[in-house]
XYZ file of N, CA and C in Angstrom:
870
model
N 137.988 73.502 143.047
C 138.719 73.797 141.105
C 139.471 74.793 141.297
N 140.742 75.169 141.018
C 141.864 75.880 140.541
C 141.219 77.211 140.313
N 141.741 78.474 140.293
C 141.161 79.918 140.219
C 141.301 79.992 138.448
N 142.463 79.470 137.831
C 142.487 79.766 136.693
C 141.410 78.982 136.077
N 141.363 77.762 136.081
C 139.785 77.104 135.313
C 139.075 77.545 135.319
N 138.318 78.258 136.774
C 137.093 78.920 137.234
C 137.203 80.386 136.308
N 137.990 80.729 135.868
C 137.804 82.243 135.473
C 138.215 81.886 133.797
N 138.784 80.776 133.465
C 138.392 80.280 131.976
C 137.359 79.883 131.735
N 136.561 79.147 132.576
C 134.528 78.627 132.698
C 134.105 80.120 132.472
N 134.296 80.972 134.042
C 133.680 82.618 133.407
C 133.797 82.786 132.163
N 134.521 83.225 131.408
C 135.018 84.182 130.243
C 134.792 83.390 129.404
N 134.389 81.955 129.588
C 133.389 80.797 128.356
C 132.386 81.211 128.246
N 131.606 80.984 129.795
C 130.060 81.339 130.199
C 129.448 82.954 129.779
N 130.560 83.593 129.457
C 130.374 85.821 129.803
C 130.061 86.002 127.713
N 130.956 84.880 127.198
C 131.532 85.005 125.571
C 130.252 84.054 125.284
N 129.712 83.368 125.924
C 128.403 82.488 125.285
C 126.847 83.748 125.509
N 126.985 84.115 126.150
C 125.953 84.942 126.897
C 126.215 86.094 126.060
N 126.845 86.533 125.572
C 127.175 88.043 124.547
C 126.989 87.385 123.521
N 127.469 86.328 122.753
C 127.050 85.968 121.661
C 125.131 85.433 121.100
N 124.211 84.650 122.597
C 123.598 84.977 122.309
C 122.630 85.831 122.693
N 122.928 86.898 123.386
C 122.073 87.996 123.775
C 122.368 89.320 123.036
N 123.524 89.327 122.259
C 123.820 90.468 121.089
C 122.631 90.677 119.920
N 122.803 89.234 119.197
C 121.368 89.448 117.923
C 120.453 90.140 118.647
N 119.580 89.789 120.204
C 118.573 90.509 120.405
C 118.888 91.825 120.334
N 119.913 92.413 121.255
C 119.944 93.812 122.285
C 120.126 94.683 120.144
N 120.638 93.895 119.278
C 121.264 94.850 117.833
C 119.681 94.713 117.875
N 118.482 93.612 117.641
C 117.520 93.568 116.787
C 116.553 94.792 117.519
N 116.390 95.054 118.940
C 115.812 95.878 119.708
C 116.204 97.379 119.193
N 117.778 97.140 119.133
C 117.757 99.036 118.877
C 117.932 99.291 117.384
N 117.749 98.275 116.717
C 117.186 98.819 115.015
C 115.859 98.948 114.901
N 115.223 98.432 115.957
C 113.791 98.417 115.528
C 113.991 100.091 116.527
N 114.423 100.478 117.388
C 113.698 101.860 117.940
C 114.509 103.179 117.230
N 115.358 102.245 116.606
C 116.183 103.584 115.293
C 114.757 103.682 114.314
N 114.527 102.901 113.792
C 113.817 102.800 112.355
C 112.285 103.413 113.014
N 112.188 103.964 114.224
C 110.940 104.419 114.717
C 110.756 105.944 114.680
N 112.214 106.829 114.220
C 112.155 107.626 114.422
C 111.689 108.787 113.738
N 111.893 109.863 113.457
C 111.025 110.548 111.912
C 112.281 110.784 112.018
N 112.753 111.235 110.409
C 113.356 111.240 109.584
C 113.184 112.743 109.565
N 115.286 113.727 109.102
C 115.320 114.931 109.796
C 114.246 115.551 108.547
N 114.142 116.319 108.438
C 113.116 117.431 107.089
C 114.257 117.088 105.890
N 115.874 117.474 105.821
C 116.893 117.512 105.130
C 116.456 116.505 104.092
N 116.572 114.790 104.523
C 116.665 113.766 104.171
C 115.107 113.731 103.329
N 114.324 114.464 103.227
C 113.420 114.310 102.002
C 113.938 115.600 101.090
N 114.354 116.346 101.376
C 114.724 117.349 100.520
C 115.781 116.106 99.319
N 116.833 115.874 99.949
C 117.710 115.154 99.757
C 117.696 114.188 98.578
N 116.448 113.010 98.946
C 115.700 111.736 98.535
C 114.721 112.431 97.287
N 114.407 113.680 97.189
C 113.639 113.844 95.900
C 114.669 114.086 95.323
N 115.484 114.988 95.332
C 116.704 115.115 94.757
C 116.922 113.991 93.691
N 117.347 113.102 95.129
C 118.741 112.186 94.395
C 117.983 110.800 94.197
N 116.777 110.602 94.517
C 116.017 109.279 93.619
C 114.887 109.735 92.961
N 115.021 109.312 91.498
C 114.302 110.177 90.711
C 112.467 108.983 90.720
N 112.777 107.512 91.400
C 111.693 107.203 91.782
C 111.203 107.378 93.035
N 111.343 108.331 94.124
C 111.210 108.250 95.186
C 109.546 109.188 95.630
N 109.501 109.791 94.633
C 108.289 110.298 94.389
C 106.681 109.752 94.543
N 107.615 107.811 93.815
C 106.244 107.354 93.409
C 106.726 106.353 94.066
N 107.364 106.167 95.284
C 106.863 104.978 96.286
C 105.330 105.321 97.207
N 104.923 104.090 97.303
C 103.965 104.206 97.970
C 103.956 104.372 99.796
N 103.328 104.984 100.778
C 103.237 105.834 101.759
C 104.008 104.726 102.692
N 103.540 103.601 102.743
C 103.958 102.694 103.852
C 105.474 102.107 103.137
N 105.401 102.157 102.126
C 107.233 102.104 101.454
C 107.824 103.247 101.816
N 107.716 104.251 101.887
C 108.697 105.836 102.112
C 108.845 105.519 103.148
N 107.844 105.466 103.824
C 108.175 104.976 105.632
C 109.050 104.364 106.053
N 108.903 103.141 105.601
C 109.712 102.234 105.610
C 111.197 102.067 105.421
N 110.976 103.336 104.535
C 112.917 103.114 103.970
C 113.126 103.936 104.975
N 112.370 105.352 104.632
C 113.271 105.831 105.896
C 114.079 105.426 107.726
N 113.396 104.790 107.636
C 113.132 104.389 109.066
C 114.420 103.207 108.635
N 114.400 102.255 107.223
C 115.458 101.621 107.167
C 117.268 102.470 107.164
N 117.303 103.488 106.253
C 118.137 104.695 106.431
C 118.223 104.495 107.580
N 118.443 104.978 108.034
C 118.593 105.264 109.626
C 119.386 104.536 110.187
N 118.766 103.375 110.280
C 120.389 102.153 110.918
C 121.282 101.692 109.854
N 120.641 101.747 108.768
C 121.952 101.937 108.015
C 123.002 103.412 108.302
N 122.703 103.995 108.346
C 123.749 105.000 108.679
C 124.274 105.136 109.990
N 123.427 104.774 111.249
C 124.421 104.609 112.449
C 125.440 103.037 112.276
N 124.826 101.981 111.254
C 125.718 101.052 111.002
C 126.871 101.391 110.615
N 126.726 101.670 109.513
C 127.998 101.606 108.044
C 128.903 102.799 108.451
N 130.328 101.969 108.204
C 131.366 103.327 107.856
C 131.757 103.720 106.396
N 130.949 105.081 106.470
C 131.519 105.932 104.798
C 132.977 106.543 105.067
N 133.702 105.671 103.989
C 135.010 106.191 103.921
C 135.197 106.938 102.742
N 135.801 107.960 102.657
C 135.597 109.169 101.214
C 137.245 109.143 101.007
N 138.111 108.393 99.450
C 138.904 108.087 98.875
C 139.340 109.009 97.903
N 140.582 109.223 98.115
C 141.256 110.083 97.047
C 140.887 111.756 97.490
N 140.633 111.615 99.032
C 140.681 112.866 99.210
C 138.763 113.919 99.258
N 138.110 112.741 98.889
C 136.912 113.370 99.075
C 135.902 112.826 100.173
N 135.360 114.367 100.761
C 134.446 114.536 101.641
C 133.359 113.709 101.672
N 132.665 112.827 102.139
C 131.416 112.226 101.908
C 130.068 113.171 102.981
N 129.713 113.658 102.649
C 128.566 114.787 102.965
C 127.576 113.713 103.639
N 126.387 114.762 104.739
C 125.589 113.406 104.943
C 124.649 113.421 103.691
N 124.458 114.159 102.421
C 123.616 113.906 101.635
C 123.950 112.722 100.437
N 125.569 112.883 101.029
C 126.193 111.423 100.016
C 125.339 110.264 100.503
N 125.814 110.428 102.203
C 125.461 109.046 102.882
C 124.008 108.719 102.210
N 123.232 109.558 102.712
C 121.418 109.205 102.189
C 121.134 109.038 101.250
N 121.669 109.267 100.516
C 121.715 108.607 99.179
C 122.105 107.703 98.384
N 123.229 106.885 99.102
C 123.564 105.776 98.488
C 122.828 104.957 99.712
N 122.683 104.956 100.992
C 121.923 104.817 102.097
C 120.365 104.340 101.108
N 119.649 105.040 100.949
C 118.699 104.500 100.220
C 118.481 104.228 99.660
N 119.391 103.843 97.987
C 119.544 102.927 97.087
C 119.638 101.974 97.751
N 120.840 101.164 98.623
C 120.676 100.551 99.361
C 120.030 99.501 100.163
N 119.044 100.490 100.415
C 117.954 100.161 101.382
C 116.605 99.521 100.598
N 116.773 100.155 99.452
C 115.428 100.273 98.783
C 115.348 98.509 98.103
N 116.981 97.698 97.736
C 116.673 97.249 98.058
C 116.060 95.361 98.806
N 116.307 96.010 99.946
C 115.428 95.243 100.930
C 114.301 95.597 101.940
N 113.886 96.627 101.205
C 112.268 96.827 101.975
C 111.643 96.399 102.372
N 111.618 95.133 101.138
C 110.330 94.461 101.135
C 110.587 93.420 101.869
N 111.721 93.023 102.805
C 112.128 91.820 103.678
C 110.997 92.172 104.807
N 110.721 90.973 105.144
C 109.842 91.299 106.652
C 110.635 91.464 107.817
N 112.011 90.515 107.689
C 112.889 90.246 108.699
C 113.891 91.491 108.831
N 113.333 92.715 107.979
C 114.307 93.860 108.142
C 113.683 94.963 108.650
N 114.404 95.684 109.640
C 115.469 95.610 110.135
C 116.223 94.930 111.151
N 115.151 93.827 111.465
C 116.048 92.699 112.862
C 117.475 92.009 112.422
N 117.242 92.115 111.518
C 118.194 90.572 110.661
C 117.920 90.737 109.092
N 119.163 90.197 109.062
C 119.662 89.833 107.362
C 119.306 91.636 106.704
N 120.080 92.604 107.448
C 120.287 93.772 106.917
C 121.444 94.158 106.530
N 121.968 93.784 105.688
C 124.224 93.524 105.511
C 124.085 93.869 106.607
N 124.251 92.539 107.717
C 124.406 91.838 108.762
C 126.110 92.503 108.210
N 126.753 91.907 107.127
C 128.269 91.746 107.339
C 128.788 92.774 107.115
N 128.006 94.243 106.162
C 129.030 94.873 105.560
C 129.531 95.562 106.690
N 130.737 96.342 106.633
C 131.384 96.858 107.840
C 131.455 98.563 106.568
N 131.857 98.615 105.824
C 132.874 100.233 105.287
C 131.951 100.211 103.938
N 131.119 101.626 103.601
C 131.240 101.987 102.207
C 132.418 102.516 101.807
N 133.211 102.063 100.712
C 134.447 103.131 100.041
C 133.876 104.141 98.825
N 134.314 105.253 98.570
C 133.402 106.253 97.943
C 134.637 107.226 97.648
N 134.824 106.853 96.066
C 135.782 107.681 94.922
C 135.114 108.890 94.273
N 135.821 110.124 93.979
C 134.867 111.165 93.575
C 134.715 110.738 92.345
N 135.455 110.096 91.439
C 135.000 109.443 89.929
C 135.446 107.527 90.013
N 135.169 107.058 88.755
C 135.490 106.016 88.206
C 137.269 105.538 89.265
N 137.459 104.483 90.007
C 138.839 104.228 89.994
C 139.794 103.460 90.075
N 140.571 102.737 89.232
C 141.115 101.955 89.112
C 141.433 100.788 90.032
N 141.265 99.873 89.514
C 140.995 98.716 90.316
C 141.981 97.593 89.645
N 143.324 96.877 90.450
C 144.190 95.636 89.884
C 143.374 94.874 89.249
N 143.702 93.478 87.996
C 142.609 92.623 88.134
C 143.013 91.207 87.822
N 142.638 90.174 88.434
C 143.538 88.929 87.315
C 142.360 88.409 86.788
N 143.083 87.749 85.862
C 141.825 86.913 84.651
C 143.106 85.813 84.510
N 142.152 84.393 83.949
C 142.707 83.424 84.169
C 142.002 82.794 82.537
N 143.229 82.551 81.795
C 142.433 81.985 80.566
C 142.337 80.550 80.884
N 141.508 79.670 79.398
C 141.425 78.328 79.450
C 142.368 76.998 79.834
N 143.663 78.436 79.915
C 144.641 77.267 80.216
C 145.145 77.236 81.410
N 144.428 78.116 82.396
C 144.845 78.244 83.622
C 146.035 79.433 83.930
N 146.626 79.845 82.389
C 147.513 81.182 82.747
C 147.244 82.195 83.437
N 147.744 82.975 84.007
C 147.290 84.632 84.796
C 147.589 85.752 84.580
N 146.697 86.589 83.707
C 147.358 87.778 83.364
C 146.556 88.869 84.265
N 147.492 89.685 84.616
C 147.370 91.059 85.409
C 147.006 92.094 84.652
N 145.750 93.121 85.185
C 145.399 94.294 84.653
C 144.934 95.203 85.241
N 144.900 96.453 84.652
C 144.269 97.298 85.256
C 143.199 97.765 84.265
N 141.413 97.543 85.690
C 140.377 98.416 85.268
C 139.939 99.303 85.720
N 139.538 100.188 84.804
C 138.824 101.354 85.738
C 137.435 101.533 85.892
N 136.426 101.267 87.207
C 135.257 100.769 87.420
C 134.278 102.364 88.020
N 133.019 102.041 87.713
C 132.065 102.643 88.923
C 132.068 102.487 89.953
N 132.487 101.145 90.506
C 131.899 100.235 91.474
C 132.315 98.361 91.333
N 132.671 98.932 93.001
C 133.200 96.809 93.243
C 132.743 96.834 94.352
N 131.823 95.731 94.856
C 131.876 94.399 95.793
C 133.098 93.463 95.763
N 133.881 93.886 96.734
C 135.092 93.451 96.776
C 134.637 91.987 97.904
N 133.991 91.974 98.857
C 133.563 90.672 99.284
C 132.166 91.314 100.732
N 131.953 90.595 100.691
C 130.364 90.839 102.544
C 130.629 91.819 102.777
N 132.193 92.602 103.162
C 132.514 93.283 104.215
C 132.747 94.678 104.124
N 133.072 95.151 102.697
C 133.146 96.447 101.792
C 133.021 96.393 100.500
N 132.205 98.090 100.183
C 131.478 98.296 99.147
C 132.520 99.125 98.604
N 132.554 99.178 97.074
C 133.841 101.114 96.688
C 132.791 100.740 95.456
N 132.566 102.500 95.774
C 131.456 103.061 94.960
C 132.121 104.522 94.286
N 131.507 105.049 93.178
C 132.014 106.199 92.676
C 130.964 107.142 92.770
N 131.232 108.627 93.474
C 130.421 109.182 93.242
C 129.413 110.296 92.221
N 130.222 110.127 91.400
C 130.109 110.934 89.755
C 129.042 109.651 89.372
N 129.352 108.173 89.811
C 128.378 107.212 88.969
C 126.784 107.806 89.951
N 127.212 107.478 90.857
C 125.703 107.632 91.562
C 125.406 108.862 91.644
N 125.650 110.278 91.090
C 124.845 110.829 91.142
C 124.330 110.885 89.851
N 124.870 110.204 88.676
C 124.307 110.619 87.133
C 122.894 109.548 87.428
N 122.645 108.702 88.356
C 121.483 108.121 88.216
C 120.419 109.097 88.738
N 120.833 109.965 89.337
C 119.783 110.891 89.857
C 119.579 112.139 88.407
N 120.146 111.852 87.441
C 119.629 112.315 86.108
C 119.355 111.763 85.092
N 118.443 110.830 85.425
C 117.781 110.572 84.445
C 118.680 109.233 83.552
N 120.071 108.268 84.364
C 120.639 107.722 83.883
C 119.518 106.380 84.194
N 119.714 105.159 83.187
C 119.388 103.539 83.419
C 120.583 102.540 84.259
N 121.398 103.230 84.448
C 122.296 102.488 85.230
C 122.694 102.990 86.903
N 122.488 102.714 87.582
C 122.886 102.546 88.655
C 123.806 101.933 89.611
N 124.996 102.408 89.824
C 125.811 101.488 90.467
C 125.997 101.198 92.202
N 124.761 101.773 92.850
C 124.658 100.994 93.815
C 123.984 99.916 93.753
N 122.671 100.553 93.189
C 121.802 99.032 93.329
C 122.454 97.339 92.502
N 123.212 98.143 91.658
C 124.606 96.845 90.906
C 125.388 96.330 91.882
N 125.925 97.330 93.059
C 127.132 96.277 93.714
C 126.242 95.568 94.658
N 125.356 96.549 95.721
C 124.756 96.357 96.438
C 123.795 94.464 96.480
N 123.323 94.189 94.850
C 122.891 93.195 94.051
C 123.788 92.371 94.373
N 125.384 92.384 93.881
C 126.012 91.560 94.508
C 125.984 91.265 96.233
N 126.208 91.930 96.971
C 126.374 92.012 98.208
C 125.015 90.508 98.293
N 123.922 91.166 98.163
C 122.692 89.981 98.127
C 122.777 88.715 97.398
N 123.293 88.817 96.319
C 123.999 87.806 95.718
C 124.846 86.679 96.712
N 125.558 87.433 97.271
C 126.991 86.958 98.139
C 126.029 85.827 99.738
N 125.078 86.451 99.662
C 124.695 85.828 100.928
C 124.347 84.402 101.415
N 124.483 84.194 100.355
C 124.249 82.353 100.225
C 125.581 82.031 99.543
N 126.714 82.634 100.284
C 127.948 82.494 100.052
C 128.727 82.049 99.002
N 127.863 82.501 97.775
C 128.625 82.582 96.447
C 127.937 83.211 95.899
N 128.761 84.224 94.676
C 128.301 85.173 93.492
C 128.104 84.167 92.271
N 126.854 84.082 92.526
C 126.512 83.204 91.009
C 124.885 83.274 90.382
N 125.120 84.488 90.976
C 123.809 85.093 90.045
C 122.168 84.807 90.576
N 122.672 83.637 91.719
C 121.111 82.967 92.325
C 121.335 83.083 93.838
N 120.795 84.318 94.285
C 120.537 84.575 95.645
C 120.119 83.500 96.583
N 119.973 83.831 97.809
C 119.348 82.874 98.677
C 117.984 83.073 98.437
N 117.182 81.635 97.983
C 115.354 82.020 97.568
C 114.988 81.181 98.359
N 115.074 80.291 99.063
C 114.528 80.046 100.492
C 113.929 78.640 100.043
N 114.083 77.972 99.075
C 113.628 76.854 98.830
C 114.181 75.817 97.676
N 114.189 74.547 97.579
C 114.734 74.126 95.968
C 113.770 74.099 94.946
N 112.503 74.538 95.550
C 111.346 74.907 93.955
C 111.594 76.095 93.789
N 112.286 77.130 94.944
C 112.071 79.003 94.251
C 113.222 78.162 93.143
N 113.952 77.906 93.374
C 115.654 77.845 92.924
C 115.354 77.069 91.575
N 114.806 76.525 91.677
C 114.596 75.735 90.560
C 113.814 76.307 89.057
N 112.689 77.099 90.006
C 111.772 78.499 88.972
C 112.807 79.275 88.492
N 113.588 79.785 89.348
C 114.929 81.354 88.938
C 115.733 80.236 87.833
N 116.136 79.671 88.397
C 117.083 79.111 87.222
C 116.369 79.048 86.221
N 115.417 78.024 85.716
C 114.483 78.311 84.805
C 114.828 79.388 83.623
N 114.264 80.302 84.530
C 113.845 81.676 84.060
C 115.283 82.333 83.515
N 115.940 82.780 84.702
C 117.261 83.305 84.422
C 117.942 82.566 83.403
N 118.375 81.104 83.436
C 119.370 80.551 82.123
C 118.684 80.978 81.137
N 117.331 80.639 80.648
C 116.820 81.139 79.714
C 117.110 82.683 79.048
N 116.700 83.496 80.046
C 117.107 84.959 79.661
C 118.148 85.141 79.724
N 119.552 84.634 80.011
C 120.861 85.080 80.207
C 121.035 84.312 78.368
N 120.684 83.403 77.833
C 120.906 82.866 77.052
C 120.385 83.455 75.672
N 119.186 84.189 76.383
C 118.520 84.990 74.935
C 118.768 86.456 74.948
N 120.030 87.006 76.073
C 120.648 88.328 76.057
C 121.905 87.927 75.098
N 122.080 86.574 75.056
C 123.853 86.538 74.342
C 123.628 86.545 73.489
N 122.540 85.596 72.547
C 122.087 85.402 71.418
C 122.034 86.526 70.590
N 120.895 87.903 71.673
C 120.796 88.659 71.011
C 121.952 89.641 70.796
N 123.142 90.086 71.744
C 124.079 90.697 71.511
C 125.073 90.066 70.558
N 125.005 88.432 70.320
C 125.723 88.237 69.276
C 125.230 88.389 67.862
N 123.641 88.784 67.758
C 122.826 89.496 66.593
C 123.113 90.782 66.378
N 123.681 91.290 66.946
C 123.706 92.686 67.164
C 122.335 92.931 67.247
N 121.576 92.956 67.719
C 120.366 92.941 68.145
C 120.413 94.293 69.267
N 119.424 95.231 69.290
C 119.602 96.395 69.937
C 118.473 95.309 71.678
N 119.401 95.764 73.021
C 118.840 95.236 74.194
C 117.881 96.214 75.143
N 117.406 95.612 76.101
C 116.576 96.536 77.074
C 118.067 96.085 78.311
N 118.448 95.355 78.150
C 119.279 94.955 79.591
C 120.585 95.380 78.141
N 121.195 95.881 79.615
C 122.856 96.101 79.537
C 123.331 95.028 79.135
N 124.135 95.442 77.973
C 125.126 93.779 77.197
C 126.187 93.927 78.013
N 126.413 94.174 79.447
C 127.478 93.839 80.097
C 126.734 92.784 81.244
N 125.003 92.815 80.867
C 124.866 91.598 81.803
C 125.412 90.168 81.283
N 125.473 90.402 80.222
C 126.099 89.139 79.730
C 127.397 88.281 79.515
N 128.306 89.531 80.685
C 129.439 88.819 81.074
C 129.800 87.754 81.358
N 128.976 87.413 82.506
C 128.587 86.588 83.861
C 127.123 86.278 84.290
N 126.567 84.997 84.958
C 125.444 85.515 86.016
C 125.827 86.578 86.656
N 126.218 86.259 87.911
C 126.407 87.441 88.616
C 126.347 88.746 88.222
N 126.947 88.966 87.230
C 126.820 90.407 86.443
C 125.419 90.684 86.112
N 124.563 89.414 85.321
C 123.266 89.799 84.883
C 122.399 90.295 86.031
N 122.527 88.823 86.683
C 121.373 89.280 88.133
C 121.391 90.303 88.709
N 123.117 91.335 88.760
C 123.064 92.678 89.150
C 122.544 93.789 88.347
N 122.650 93.577 86.850
C 121.927 94.452 86.138
C 120.532 94.162 85.559
N 119.740 93.269 86.076
C 118.421 93.078 85.509
C 117.863 94.033 86.819
N 118.917 93.879 87.685
C 118.128 94.038 89.152
C 118.238 95.868 89.510
N 119.026 96.168 88.380
C 119.356 97.823 88.597
C 117.625 97.777 87.486
N 117.488 97.408 85.949
C 116.505 97.745 85.179
C 115.362 97.246 86.077
N 115.011 96.560 87.301
C 113.506 96.050 87.518
C 113.385 97.338 88.728
N 114.395 98.404 89.020
C 114.136 99.454 89.811
C 114.184 100.606 89.135
N 114.768 100.553 87.731
C 115.320 101.745 87.251
C 114.441 102.278 86.016
N 113.870 100.939 85.588
C 112.773 100.102 84.421
C 111.769 99.637 84.591
N 111.118 99.682 85.700
C 110.371 98.256 86.007
C 108.963 98.162 84.352
N 108.552 99.321 84.272
C 107.411 98.968 83.263
C 108.288 98.286 82.218
N 109.605 98.670 81.657
C 109.777 98.279 80.594
C 110.436 96.726 80.788
N 110.796 96.661 81.927
C 110.917 95.110 82.376
C 110.346 94.147 82.411
N 108.937 94.886 82.700
C 108.067 93.962 82.792
C 107.412 93.101 81.757
N 107.311 94.710 80.395
C 106.568 94.093 79.686
C 107.509 93.242 78.535
N 108.651 93.716 78.295
C 109.203 92.988 77.574
C 110.085 91.290 78.224
N 109.943 91.537 79.215
C 110.678 90.428 79.904
C 109.883 89.799 81.173
N 108.659 89.340 80.894
C 107.987 89.504 82.102
C 108.237 88.268 83.239
N 109.000 87.314 82.571
C 108.982 85.794 83.456
C 109.812 86.615 85.065
N 111.094 87.184 83.840
C 112.509 87.515 84.812
C 111.943 88.967 85.649
N 110.859 89.751 85.463
C 110.683 90.640 86.376
C 109.522 89.807 87.640
N 109.118 88.730 87.016
C 108.122 87.886 88.148
C 109.119 87.512 88.802
N 110.130 86.998 88.706
C 110.892 86.427 89.649
C 111.559 87.830 90.861
N 111.973 88.324 89.810
C 112.647 89.337 90.700
C 112.144 89.742 91.498
N 110.414 89.831 91.054
C 108.923 90.630 92.038
C 108.889 89.795 93.471
N 108.916 88.444 93.088
C 108.906 87.317 94.149
C 110.134 87.593 95.109
N 111.468 87.695 94.679
C 112.941 87.516 95.554
C 112.499 89.051 96.022
N 111.982 90.075 95.714
C 111.908 91.964 96.541
C 111.207 91.788 97.040
N 110.122 91.366 96.623
C 108.700 91.334 97.212
C 108.339 93.006 96.933
N 108.569 93.234 95.687
C 108.307 94.294 96.041
C 107.428 94.585 93.948
N 106.820 95.562 93.810
C 105.854 95.437 92.487
C 106.561 97.048 91.403
N 107.816 97.198 91.683
C 107.818 98.711 91.015
C 107.269 99.345 89.897
N 106.801 98.266 89.036
C 105.945 98.881 87.909
C 104.741 99.365 87.657
N 104.279 99.027 89.285
C 103.288 99.578 89.727
C 103.263 100.968 90.434
N 104.222 101.033 91.161
C 104.488 102.374 92.434
C 103.667 104.306 91.438
N 103.927 104.062 89.748
C 103.546 105.218 89.016
C 102.387 105.225 89.160
N 101.683 104.084 89.267
C 99.973 104.025 88.882
C 99.416 103.843 89.507
N 99.714 103.190 91.064
C 99.123 102.754 92.360
C 99.333 103.875 93.468
N 98.141 104.523 94.054
C 98.874 104.661 95.242
C 99.012 103.783 96.498
N 98.556 102.609 96.653
C 98.174 101.619 97.113
C 100.080 100.635 97.684
N 99.981 99.986 98.482
C 101.097 99.366 98.694
C 101.881 98.463 97.556
N 102.786 98.601 97.249
C 103.546 97.814 96.263
C 104.553 96.756 96.994
N 104.745 97.000 98.261
C 105.175 95.430 99.364
C 104.739 94.578 99.520
N 105.155 93.324 98.623
C 104.309 91.779 99.012
C 103.974 91.170 100.073
N 103.489 90.111 100.293
C 104.223 88.875 100.962
C 104.018 88.192 100.025
N 105.373 87.510 99.377
C 105.324 86.861 98.292
C 106.496 85.644 98.958
N 106.023 84.924 99.893
C 106.972 83.682 100.089
C 107.738 82.499 98.948
N 108.524 82.815 99.445
C 109.362 81.724 98.273
C 109.441 79.873 99.003
N 108.654 79.624 98.024
C 108.324 78.113 98.221
C 109.830 76.887 98.485
């Protein structure tokens, strides 16, 4: 057999072995990192920046610390417009992102923002070019001022000013919002229905979400006050992101006023945040989707 052919075969075998073993090595590395004790300053920052941190059950808080450590090790934070991203800022953003997946039993071994490479952080809301298509297919260009944007599965953009407002009692949370968009894209489409694990779960989700979406649109058209931010009515993807914010930032209000919606989110996130402030037991649930 020719030497070049042998080299080609050897290279192919090496690549195949790397592709097979890399996920295993990554899983082991993540588990090892997640078991380390968090630095003391993290606890101070989390108490300051996450209003719901003090209400987390002990096991969820400990698991969150481990996920934050893995997230910080793997993701690149980039300061924009001369912003210097501090360790406290990194921990704050990572904490909200990890809260969304802390209930997943396979995390951090897998399905842990695996495609995400970078978080771009601006000091204030930023200007982003937008393309708008009308019903006739005409395209118009504009510039929008945004507090966050999930461009694709590889990068997420955030305004630090808006992140800080979440620690001051605001119900809006740009990190939860944009990372919810990432989760929505995990099934390769941002349509308000993340990967749910089966046809039955998707049917239940669709029935509840479309009913609630239509109800919100009708309330807004009638000029009624709504618990959900009216921006949720922009499109189904924004509805999912906004209700995710409300699920974590105003869980008891959402459970009281939209119980069906709350239940679907509870099943998806495998968490019960409405119970966190009233119970010291774990609110992380084993709620498999069918």
